[in-house]
Tab-separated table of C-alpha atoms in Angstrom:
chain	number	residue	atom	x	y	z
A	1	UNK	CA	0.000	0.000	0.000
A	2	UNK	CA	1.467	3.460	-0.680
A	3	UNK	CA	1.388	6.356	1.594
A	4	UNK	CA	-0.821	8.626	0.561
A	5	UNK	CA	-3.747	5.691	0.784
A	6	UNK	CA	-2.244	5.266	3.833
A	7	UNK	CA	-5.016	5.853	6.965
A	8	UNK	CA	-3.533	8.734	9.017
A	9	UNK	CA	-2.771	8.186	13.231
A	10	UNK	CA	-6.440	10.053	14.066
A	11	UNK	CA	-8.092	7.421	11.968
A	12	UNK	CA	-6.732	4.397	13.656
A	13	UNK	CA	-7.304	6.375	16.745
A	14	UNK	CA	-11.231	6.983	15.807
A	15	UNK	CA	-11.386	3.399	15.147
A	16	UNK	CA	-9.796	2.386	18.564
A	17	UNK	CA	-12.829	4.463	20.194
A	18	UNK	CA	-15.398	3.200	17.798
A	19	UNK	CA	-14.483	-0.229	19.454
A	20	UNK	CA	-14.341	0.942	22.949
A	21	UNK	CA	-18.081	2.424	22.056
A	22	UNK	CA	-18.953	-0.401	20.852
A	23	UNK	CA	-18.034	-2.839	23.277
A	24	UNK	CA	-20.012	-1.047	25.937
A	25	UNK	CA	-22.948	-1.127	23.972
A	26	UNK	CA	-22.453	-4.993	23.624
A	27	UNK	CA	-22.011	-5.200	27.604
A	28	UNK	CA	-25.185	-2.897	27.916
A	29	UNK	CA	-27.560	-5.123	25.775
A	30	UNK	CA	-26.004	-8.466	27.440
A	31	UNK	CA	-26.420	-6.777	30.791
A	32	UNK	CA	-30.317	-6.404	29.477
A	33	UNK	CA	-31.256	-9.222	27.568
A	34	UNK	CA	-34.368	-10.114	27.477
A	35	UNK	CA	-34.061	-13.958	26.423
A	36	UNK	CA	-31.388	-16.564	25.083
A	37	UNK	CA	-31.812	-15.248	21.617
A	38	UNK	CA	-32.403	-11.202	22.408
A	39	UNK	CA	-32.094	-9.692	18.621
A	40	UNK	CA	-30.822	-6.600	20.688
A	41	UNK	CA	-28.148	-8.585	21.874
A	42	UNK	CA	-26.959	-10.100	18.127
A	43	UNK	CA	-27.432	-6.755	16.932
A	44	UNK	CA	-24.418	-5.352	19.201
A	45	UNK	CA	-22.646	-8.406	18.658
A	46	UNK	CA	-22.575	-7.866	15.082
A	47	UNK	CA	-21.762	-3.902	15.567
A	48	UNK	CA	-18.799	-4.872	17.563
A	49	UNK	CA	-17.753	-7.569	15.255
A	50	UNK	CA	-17.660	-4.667	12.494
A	51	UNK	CA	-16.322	-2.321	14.461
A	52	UNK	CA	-13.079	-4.233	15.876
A	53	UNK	CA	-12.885	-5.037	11.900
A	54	UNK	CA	-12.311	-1.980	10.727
A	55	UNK	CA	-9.847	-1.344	13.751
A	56	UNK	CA	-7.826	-4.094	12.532
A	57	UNK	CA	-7.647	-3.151	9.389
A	58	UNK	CA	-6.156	0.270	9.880
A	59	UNK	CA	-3.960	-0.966	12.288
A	60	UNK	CA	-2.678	-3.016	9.972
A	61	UNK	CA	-2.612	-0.598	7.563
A	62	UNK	CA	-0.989	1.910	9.399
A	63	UNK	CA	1.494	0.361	11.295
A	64	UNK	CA	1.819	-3.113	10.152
A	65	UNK	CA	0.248	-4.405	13.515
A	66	UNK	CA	-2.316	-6.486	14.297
A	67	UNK	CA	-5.098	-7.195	16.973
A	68	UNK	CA	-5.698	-10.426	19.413
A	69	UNK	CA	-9.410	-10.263	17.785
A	70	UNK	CA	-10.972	-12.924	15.804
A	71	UNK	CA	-13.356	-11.467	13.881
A	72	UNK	CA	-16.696	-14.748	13.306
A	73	UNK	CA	-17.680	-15.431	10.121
A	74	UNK	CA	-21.117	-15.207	8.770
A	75	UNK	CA	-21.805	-18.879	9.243
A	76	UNK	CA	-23.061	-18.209	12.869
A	77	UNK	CA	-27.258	-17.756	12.438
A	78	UNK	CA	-28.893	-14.958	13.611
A	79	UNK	CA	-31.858	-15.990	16.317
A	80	UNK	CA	-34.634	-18.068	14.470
A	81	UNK	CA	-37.750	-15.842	14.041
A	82	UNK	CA	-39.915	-18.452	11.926
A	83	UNK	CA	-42.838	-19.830	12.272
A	84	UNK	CA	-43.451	-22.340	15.294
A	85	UNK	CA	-45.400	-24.572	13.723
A	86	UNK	CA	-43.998	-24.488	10.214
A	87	UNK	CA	-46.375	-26.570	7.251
A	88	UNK	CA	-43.361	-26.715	5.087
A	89	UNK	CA	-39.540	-26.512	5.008
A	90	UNK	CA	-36.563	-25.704	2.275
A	91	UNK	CA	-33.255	-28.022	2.499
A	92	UNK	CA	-30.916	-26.405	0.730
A	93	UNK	CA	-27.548	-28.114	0.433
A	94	UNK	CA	-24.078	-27.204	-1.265
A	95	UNK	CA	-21.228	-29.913	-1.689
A	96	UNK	CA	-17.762	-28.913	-3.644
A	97	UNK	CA	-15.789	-31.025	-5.491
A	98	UNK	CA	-12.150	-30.743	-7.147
A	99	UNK	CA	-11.794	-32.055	-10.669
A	100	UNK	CA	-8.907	-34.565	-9.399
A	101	UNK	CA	-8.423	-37.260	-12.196
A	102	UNK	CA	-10.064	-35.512	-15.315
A	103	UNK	CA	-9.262	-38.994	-16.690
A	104	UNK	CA	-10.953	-41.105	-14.692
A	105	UNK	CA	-13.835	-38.803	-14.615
A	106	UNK	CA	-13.989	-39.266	-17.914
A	107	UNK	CA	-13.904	-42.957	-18.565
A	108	UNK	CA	-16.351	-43.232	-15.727
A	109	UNK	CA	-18.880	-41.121	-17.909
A	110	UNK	CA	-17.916	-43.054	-21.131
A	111	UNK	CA	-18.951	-46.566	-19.461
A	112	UNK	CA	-22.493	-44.913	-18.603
A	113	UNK	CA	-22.710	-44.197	-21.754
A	114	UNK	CA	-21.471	-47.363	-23.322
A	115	UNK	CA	-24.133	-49.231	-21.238
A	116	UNK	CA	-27.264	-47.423	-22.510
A	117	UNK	CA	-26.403	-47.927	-25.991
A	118	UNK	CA	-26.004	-51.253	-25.353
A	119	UNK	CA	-29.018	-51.196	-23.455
A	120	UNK	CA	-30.807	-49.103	-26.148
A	121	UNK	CA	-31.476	-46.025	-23.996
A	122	UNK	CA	-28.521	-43.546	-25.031
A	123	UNK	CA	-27.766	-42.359	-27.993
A	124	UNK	CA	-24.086	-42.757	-28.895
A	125	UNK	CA	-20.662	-41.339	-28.173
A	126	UNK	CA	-20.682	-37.502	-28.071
A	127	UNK	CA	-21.335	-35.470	-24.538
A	128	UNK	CA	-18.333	-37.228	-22.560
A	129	UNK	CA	-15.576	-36.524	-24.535
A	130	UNK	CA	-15.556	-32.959	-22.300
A	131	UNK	CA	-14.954	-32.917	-18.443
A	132	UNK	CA	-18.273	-30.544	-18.496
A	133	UNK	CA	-19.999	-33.187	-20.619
A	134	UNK	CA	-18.415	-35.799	-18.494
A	135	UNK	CA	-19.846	-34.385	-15.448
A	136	UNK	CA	-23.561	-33.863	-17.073
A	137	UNK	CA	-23.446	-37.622	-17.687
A	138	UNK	CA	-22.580	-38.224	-14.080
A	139	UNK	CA	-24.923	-36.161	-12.385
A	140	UNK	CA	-27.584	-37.196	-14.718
A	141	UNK	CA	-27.071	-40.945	-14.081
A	142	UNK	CA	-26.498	-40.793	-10.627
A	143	UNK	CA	-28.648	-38.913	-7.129
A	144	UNK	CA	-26.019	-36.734	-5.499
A	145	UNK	CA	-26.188	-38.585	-2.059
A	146	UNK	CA	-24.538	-41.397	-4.347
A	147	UNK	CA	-21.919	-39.272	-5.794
A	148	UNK	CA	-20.937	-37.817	-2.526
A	149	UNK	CA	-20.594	-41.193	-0.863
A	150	UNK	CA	-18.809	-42.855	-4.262
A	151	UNK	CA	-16.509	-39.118	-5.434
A	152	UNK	CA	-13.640	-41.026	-5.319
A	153	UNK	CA	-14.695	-43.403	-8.149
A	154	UNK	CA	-15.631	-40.348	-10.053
A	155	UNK	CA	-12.138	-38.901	-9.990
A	156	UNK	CA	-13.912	-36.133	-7.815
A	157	UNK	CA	-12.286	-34.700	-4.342
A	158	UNK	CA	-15.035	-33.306	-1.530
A	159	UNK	CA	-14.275	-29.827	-0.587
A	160	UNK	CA	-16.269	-27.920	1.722
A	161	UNK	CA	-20.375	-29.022	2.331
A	162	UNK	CA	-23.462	-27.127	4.193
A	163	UNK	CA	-26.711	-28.138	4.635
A	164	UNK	CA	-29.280	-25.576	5.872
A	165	UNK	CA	-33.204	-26.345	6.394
A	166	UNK	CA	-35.326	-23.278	6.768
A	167	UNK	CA	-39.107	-23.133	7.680
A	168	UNK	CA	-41.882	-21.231	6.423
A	169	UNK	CA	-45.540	-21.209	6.815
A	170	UNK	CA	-46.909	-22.724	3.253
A	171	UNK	CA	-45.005	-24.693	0.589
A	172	UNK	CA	-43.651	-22.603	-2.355
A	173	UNK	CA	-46.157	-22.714	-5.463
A	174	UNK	CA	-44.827	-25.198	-8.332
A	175	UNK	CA	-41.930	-23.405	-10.178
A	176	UNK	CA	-41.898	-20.005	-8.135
A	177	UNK	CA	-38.161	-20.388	-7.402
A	178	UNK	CA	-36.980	-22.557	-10.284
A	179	UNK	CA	-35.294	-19.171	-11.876
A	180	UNK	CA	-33.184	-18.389	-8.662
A	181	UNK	CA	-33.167	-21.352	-6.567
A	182	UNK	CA	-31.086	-19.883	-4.061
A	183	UNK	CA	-31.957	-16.464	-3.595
A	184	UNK	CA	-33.918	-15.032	-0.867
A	185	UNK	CA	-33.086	-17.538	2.076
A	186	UNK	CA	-34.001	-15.553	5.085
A	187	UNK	CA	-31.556	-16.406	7.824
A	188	UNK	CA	-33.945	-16.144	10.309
A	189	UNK	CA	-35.995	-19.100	9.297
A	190	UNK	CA	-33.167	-21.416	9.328
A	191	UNK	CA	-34.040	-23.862	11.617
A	192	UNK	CA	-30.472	-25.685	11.705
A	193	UNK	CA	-27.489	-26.098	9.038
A	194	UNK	CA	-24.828	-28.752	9.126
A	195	UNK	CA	-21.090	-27.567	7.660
A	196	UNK	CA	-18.741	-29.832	6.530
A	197	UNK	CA	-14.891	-28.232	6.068
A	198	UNK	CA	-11.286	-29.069	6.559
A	199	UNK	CA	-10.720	-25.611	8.244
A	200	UNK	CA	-12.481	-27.381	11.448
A	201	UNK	CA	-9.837	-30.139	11.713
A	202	UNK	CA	-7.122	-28.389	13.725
A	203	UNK	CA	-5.924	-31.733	15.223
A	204	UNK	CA	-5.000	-33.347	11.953
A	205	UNK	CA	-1.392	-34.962	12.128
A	206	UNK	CA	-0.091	-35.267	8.818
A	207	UNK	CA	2.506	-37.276	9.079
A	208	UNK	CA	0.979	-39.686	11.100
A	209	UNK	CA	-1.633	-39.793	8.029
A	210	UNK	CA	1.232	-40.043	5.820
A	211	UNK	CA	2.624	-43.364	7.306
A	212	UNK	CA	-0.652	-45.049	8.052
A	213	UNK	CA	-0.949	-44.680	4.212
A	214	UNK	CA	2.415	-46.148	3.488
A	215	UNK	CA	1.786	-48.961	5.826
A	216	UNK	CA	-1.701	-50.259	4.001
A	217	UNK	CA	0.212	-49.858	0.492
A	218	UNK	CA	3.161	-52.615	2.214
A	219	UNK	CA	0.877	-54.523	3.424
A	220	UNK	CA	-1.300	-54.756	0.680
A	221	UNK	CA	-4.202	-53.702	2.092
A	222	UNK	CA	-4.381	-50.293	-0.127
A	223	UNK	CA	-7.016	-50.296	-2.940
A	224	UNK	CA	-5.377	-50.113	-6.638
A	225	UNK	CA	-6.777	-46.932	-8.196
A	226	UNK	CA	-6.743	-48.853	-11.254
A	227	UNK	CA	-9.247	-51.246	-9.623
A	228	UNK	CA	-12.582	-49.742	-10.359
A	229	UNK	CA	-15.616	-51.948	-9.746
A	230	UNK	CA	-18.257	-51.999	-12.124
A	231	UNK	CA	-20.800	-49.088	-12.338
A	232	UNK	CA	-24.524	-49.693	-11.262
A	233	UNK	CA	-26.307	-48.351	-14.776
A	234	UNK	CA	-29.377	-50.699	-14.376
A	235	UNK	CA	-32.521	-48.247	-14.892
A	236	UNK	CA	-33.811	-47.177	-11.535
């Protein structure tokens, strides 16, 4: 950064007393909650969160210092303000995947494809020639439960995963969402979410992991990679 975008000593110092401000607000609402899930309360929460943000960013900025603070993500929910009683609910899930072995992606796709022609129910060579076309013919053979528990197969390696189930009071009219799926999820009406991410496992020892593996591949107990039992492509 160079020094004339710089923030100057009275800004860091207006953000060190936004903090301070904003802590005793926090301690104030706490002080008069109401109930375990007082929106006063996550509203000074979240002012405070912003607030010591912006602190540490000048900070940083300015003198190439940082705070103790760790600022929470936006995964934590805000209190749940649906309905008690809810006649319907949304589960709305998101699993990533890395692209591992384009390869064996690939020939996976060009086996389902090979067995409905010579079942009569595909049409020929053509889509999985592509890694996009390759993964059209996955998803489109196979329910996504069965990918995520078979990725490996697939040449596919999980990434991060959330699952979030929100409440409302009727069920959504055929096709009102079809066009944005995923837009408008009020966080309020979230009744739970599940997340699935390395970043949790702190107490992961490498190299312990490392010689486990190398002690299955002497004794012989490793799977071949080359060893791929046949697909399922029976009509369900």
């Amino acid at each position: 950064m160079s020094d004339a975008a710089q923030p100057t000593a009275a800004e860091v110092r207006a953000a060190a007393e936004a903090v301070k401000t904003a802590l005793d607000r926090h301690l104030a609402a706490v002080e008069r909650r109401s109930g375990e899930d007082d929106p006063a309360v996550y509203e000074a929460f979240n002012e405070l969160a912003a607030a010591a943000e912006v602190y540490d960013e000048l900070l940083y900025d300015r003198y190439d210092e940082v705070t103790p603070f760790e600022i929470p993500g936006e995964d934590s929910l805000p209190p749940y303000t649906g309905p008690e009683e809810p006649n319907a609910i949304s589960v709305l899930i998101r699993r990533d995947y890395a692209v591992a072995e384009p390869q064996r992606l690939l020939a996976q796709a060009q086996r389902i494809e090979a067995a409905d022609v010579e079942a009569g129910t595909g049409i020929g060579a053509g889509a999985t020639g592509t890694v996009h076309g390759a993964l059209g013919t996955l998803f489109g053979e196979f329910e996504a439960d069965e990918i995520a528990s078979r990725h490996k197969e697939f040449g596919l390696e999980e990434g991060d995963s959330t699952l979030w189930v929100t409440a409302s009071d009727e069920p959504a009219d055929p096709g009102e969402w079809l066009e944005a799926p995923f837009e408008h999820v009020d966080p309020q009406q979230v009744v739970c979410r599940f997340d699935v991410s390395t970043v949790f496992d702190d107490d992961l020892d490498d190299e312990d992991d490392e010689d486990d593996i190398e002690d299955l591949v002497t004794t012989g107990l490793a799977e071949d990679d080359d060893d791929i039992e046949p697909l399922d492509t029976t009509d369900r």
